[in-house]
Amino acid sequence: KQNKDSFLSPELLNINSIPFEVNYKCIFYSLASLIAFCIEGKKINIFKPQSWESDDFLNLCKPIDNTKLFWALNRAHEINPENRYLLWI
């Protein structure tokens, strides 16, 4: 069985009441996870944070290492929403 929540950002997984507020940058994390999945075909299990490391995400992105897309995904896949950003040029 595949987990349908695998592309959600960590702050969206912690929501337990309605209404709620989220940072608009949560979509950046989801987008980076989705694109990394499309590149490599593998997912990071964010439900086991003790085994998750940022190096896992970088390993998924090895086929595009040191490209503009690689660095954009790396900036968008930060755990802290305040540190996520995308540059539109």
PDB file of C-alpha atoms in Angstrom:
ATOM      1  CA  LYS A   1       0.000   0.000   0.000  1.00  0.00           C
ATOM      2  CA  GLN A   2       1.379   3.367  -0.974  1.00  0.00           C
ATOM      3  CA  ASN A   3       1.203   6.292   1.395  1.00  0.00           C
ATOM      4  CA  LYS A   4      -0.745   9.190  -0.110  1.00  0.00           C
ATOM      5  CA  ASP A   5       0.811  11.734   2.273  1.00  0.00           C
ATOM      6  CA  SER A   6       4.395  11.193   1.166  1.00  0.00           C
ATOM      7  CA  PHE A   7       4.714  14.536  -0.644  1.00  0.00           C
ATOM      8  CA  LEU A   8       3.292  16.675   2.157  1.00  0.00           C
ATOM      9  CA  SER A   9       5.537  19.039   4.061  1.00  0.00           C
ATOM     10  CA  PRO A  10       6.263  18.240   7.728  1.00  0.00           C
ATOM     11  CA  GLU A  11       4.127  21.110   9.021  1.00  0.00           C
ATOM     12  CA  LEU A  12       1.074  19.816   7.129  1.00  0.00           C
ATOM     13  CA  LEU A  13       1.484  16.395   8.699  1.00  0.00           C
ATOM     14  CA  ASN A  14       1.243  17.914  12.190  1.00  0.00           C
ATOM     15  CA  ILE A  15      -2.152  19.562  11.683  1.00  0.00           C
ATOM     16  CA  ASN A  16      -4.752  18.182  14.072  1.00  0.00           C
ATOM     17  CA  SER A  17      -7.436  20.864  14.201  1.00  0.00           C
ATOM     18  CA  ILE A  18      -9.462  23.010  11.867  1.00  0.00           C
ATOM     19  CA  PRO A  19      -9.030  25.902  11.064  1.00  0.00           C
ATOM     20  CA  PHE A  20      -5.266  26.087  10.764  1.00  0.00           C
ATOM     21  CA  GLU A  21      -2.634  28.384   9.317  1.00  0.00           C
ATOM     22  CA  VAL A  22       0.360  27.273   7.301  1.00  0.00           C
ATOM     23  CA  ASN A  23       3.226  29.103   5.753  1.00  0.00           C
ATOM     24  CA  TYR A  24       2.862  29.589   2.004  1.00  0.00           C
ATOM     25  CA  LYS A  25       6.312  28.012   1.592  1.00  0.00           C
ATOM     26  CA  CYS A  26       4.989  24.554   2.477  1.00  0.00           C
ATOM     27  CA  ILE A  27       4.259  24.038  -1.224  1.00  0.00           C
ATOM     28  CA  PHE A  28       7.989  24.409  -1.970  1.00  0.00           C
ATOM     29  CA  TYR A  29       8.776  21.323   0.124  1.00  0.00           C
ATOM     30  CA  SER A  30       6.013  19.317  -1.553  1.00  0.00           C
ATOM     31  CA  LEU A  31       7.124  20.382  -5.010  1.00  0.00           C
ATOM     32  CA  ALA A  32      10.748  19.433  -4.301  1.00  0.00           C
ATOM     33  CA  SER A  33       9.661  16.015  -2.996  1.00  0.00           C
ATOM     34  CA  LEU A  34       7.475  15.386  -6.033  1.00  0.00           C
ATOM     35  CA  ILE A  35      10.179  16.378  -8.520  1.00  0.00           C
ATOM     36  CA  ALA A  36      12.792  14.239  -6.708  1.00  0.00           C
ATOM     37  CA  PHE A  37      10.376  11.305  -6.912  1.00  0.00           C
ATOM     38  CA  CYS A  38       9.919  11.882 -10.649  1.00  0.00           C
ATOM     39  CA  ILE A  39      13.691  11.920 -11.160  1.00  0.00           C
ATOM     40  CA  GLU A  40      14.634   8.830  -9.159  1.00  0.00           C
ATOM     41  CA  GLY A  41      11.357   6.977  -8.576  1.00  0.00           C
ATOM     42  CA  LYS A  42      11.983   6.691  -4.816  1.00  0.00           C
ATOM     43  CA  LYS A  43      10.494   8.468  -1.810  1.00  0.00           C
ATOM     44  CA  ILE A  44      11.883   9.559   1.526  1.00  0.00           C
ATOM     45  CA  ASN A  45       9.944   8.147   4.458  1.00  0.00           C
ATOM     46  CA  ILE A  46       9.249  11.325   6.423  1.00  0.00           C
ATOM     47  CA  PHE A  47       7.162   9.378   8.935  1.00  0.00           C
ATOM     48  CA  LYS A  48      10.361   7.974  10.456  1.00  0.00           C
ATOM     49  CA  PRO A  49      12.298  11.142  11.309  1.00  0.00           C
ATOM     50  CA  GLN A  50      14.944   9.248  13.290  1.00  0.00           C
ATOM     51  CA  SER A  51      16.138   7.578  10.073  1.00  0.00           C
ATOM     52  CA  TRP A  52      15.622  10.581   7.795  1.00  0.00           C
ATOM     53  CA  GLU A  53      18.561  12.763   6.885  1.00  0.00           C
ATOM     54  CA  SER A  54      18.959  15.560   4.379  1.00  0.00           C
ATOM     55  CA  ASP A  55      21.578  13.387   2.673  1.00  0.00           C
ATOM     56  CA  ASP A  56      18.768  10.994   1.672  1.00  0.00           C
ATOM     57  CA  PHE A  57      17.161  13.727  -0.391  1.00  0.00           C
ATOM     58  CA  LEU A  58      20.507  14.641  -1.946  1.00  0.00           C
ATOM     59  CA  ASN A  59      21.037  10.989  -2.898  1.00  0.00           C
ATOM     60  CA  LEU A  60      17.687  10.984  -4.699  1.00  0.00           C
ATOM     61  CA  CYS A  61      18.834  14.001  -6.690  1.00  0.00           C
ATOM     62  CA  LYS A  62      22.234  12.555  -7.710  1.00  0.00           C
ATOM     63  CA  PRO A  63      21.270  12.225 -11.402  1.00  0.00           C
ATOM     64  CA  ILE A  64      20.945  16.031 -11.576  1.00  0.00           C
ATOM     65  CA  ASP A  65      23.850  16.846  -9.243  1.00  0.00           C
ATOM     66  CA  ASN A  66      25.265  20.389  -9.587  1.00  0.00           C
ATOM     67  CA  THR A  67      22.587  21.617 -11.980  1.00  0.00           C
ATOM     68  CA  LYS A  68      20.322  24.597 -11.492  1.00  0.00           C
ATOM     69  CA  LEU A  69      17.410  22.269 -10.776  1.00  0.00           C
ATOM     70  CA  PHE A  70      19.441  20.421  -8.122  1.00  0.00           C
ATOM     71  CA  TRP A  71      20.199  23.614  -6.203  1.00  0.00           C
ATOM     72  CA  ALA A  72      16.616  24.863  -6.542  1.00  0.00           C
ATOM     73  CA  LEU A  73      15.260  21.603  -5.100  1.00  0.00           C
ATOM     74  CA  ASN A  74      17.851  21.674  -2.339  1.00  0.00           C
ATOM     75  CA  ARG A  75      16.730  25.176  -1.267  1.00  0.00           C
ATOM     76  CA  ALA A  76      13.053  24.189  -1.445  1.00  0.00           C
ATOM     77  CA  HIS A  77      13.448  20.999   0.599  1.00  0.00           C
ATOM     78  CA  GLU A  78      14.449  22.614   3.904  1.00  0.00           C
ATOM     79  CA  ILE A  79      12.723  21.325   7.039  1.00  0.00           C
ATOM     80  CA  ASN A  80      12.288  24.822   8.481  1.00  0.00           C
ATOM     81  CA  PRO A  81       9.710  26.705   6.350  1.00  0.00           C
ATOM     82  CA  GLU A  82      11.423  30.037   7.017  1.00  0.00           C
ATOM     83  CA  ASN A  83      14.543  28.772   5.207  1.00  0.00           C
ATOM     84  CA  ARG A  84      12.721  27.543   2.079  1.00  0.00           C
ATOM     85  CA  TYR A  85      12.685  29.635  -1.041  1.00  0.00           C
ATOM     86  CA  LEU A  86      12.503  29.433  -4.815  1.00  0.00           C
ATOM     87  CA  LEU A  87      14.180  31.834  -7.188  1.00  0.00           C
ATOM     88  CA  TRP A  88      12.172  32.700 -10.287  1.00  0.00           C
ATOM     89  CA  ILE A  89      14.463  34.250 -12.858  1.00  0.00           C
TER      90      ILE A  89
END
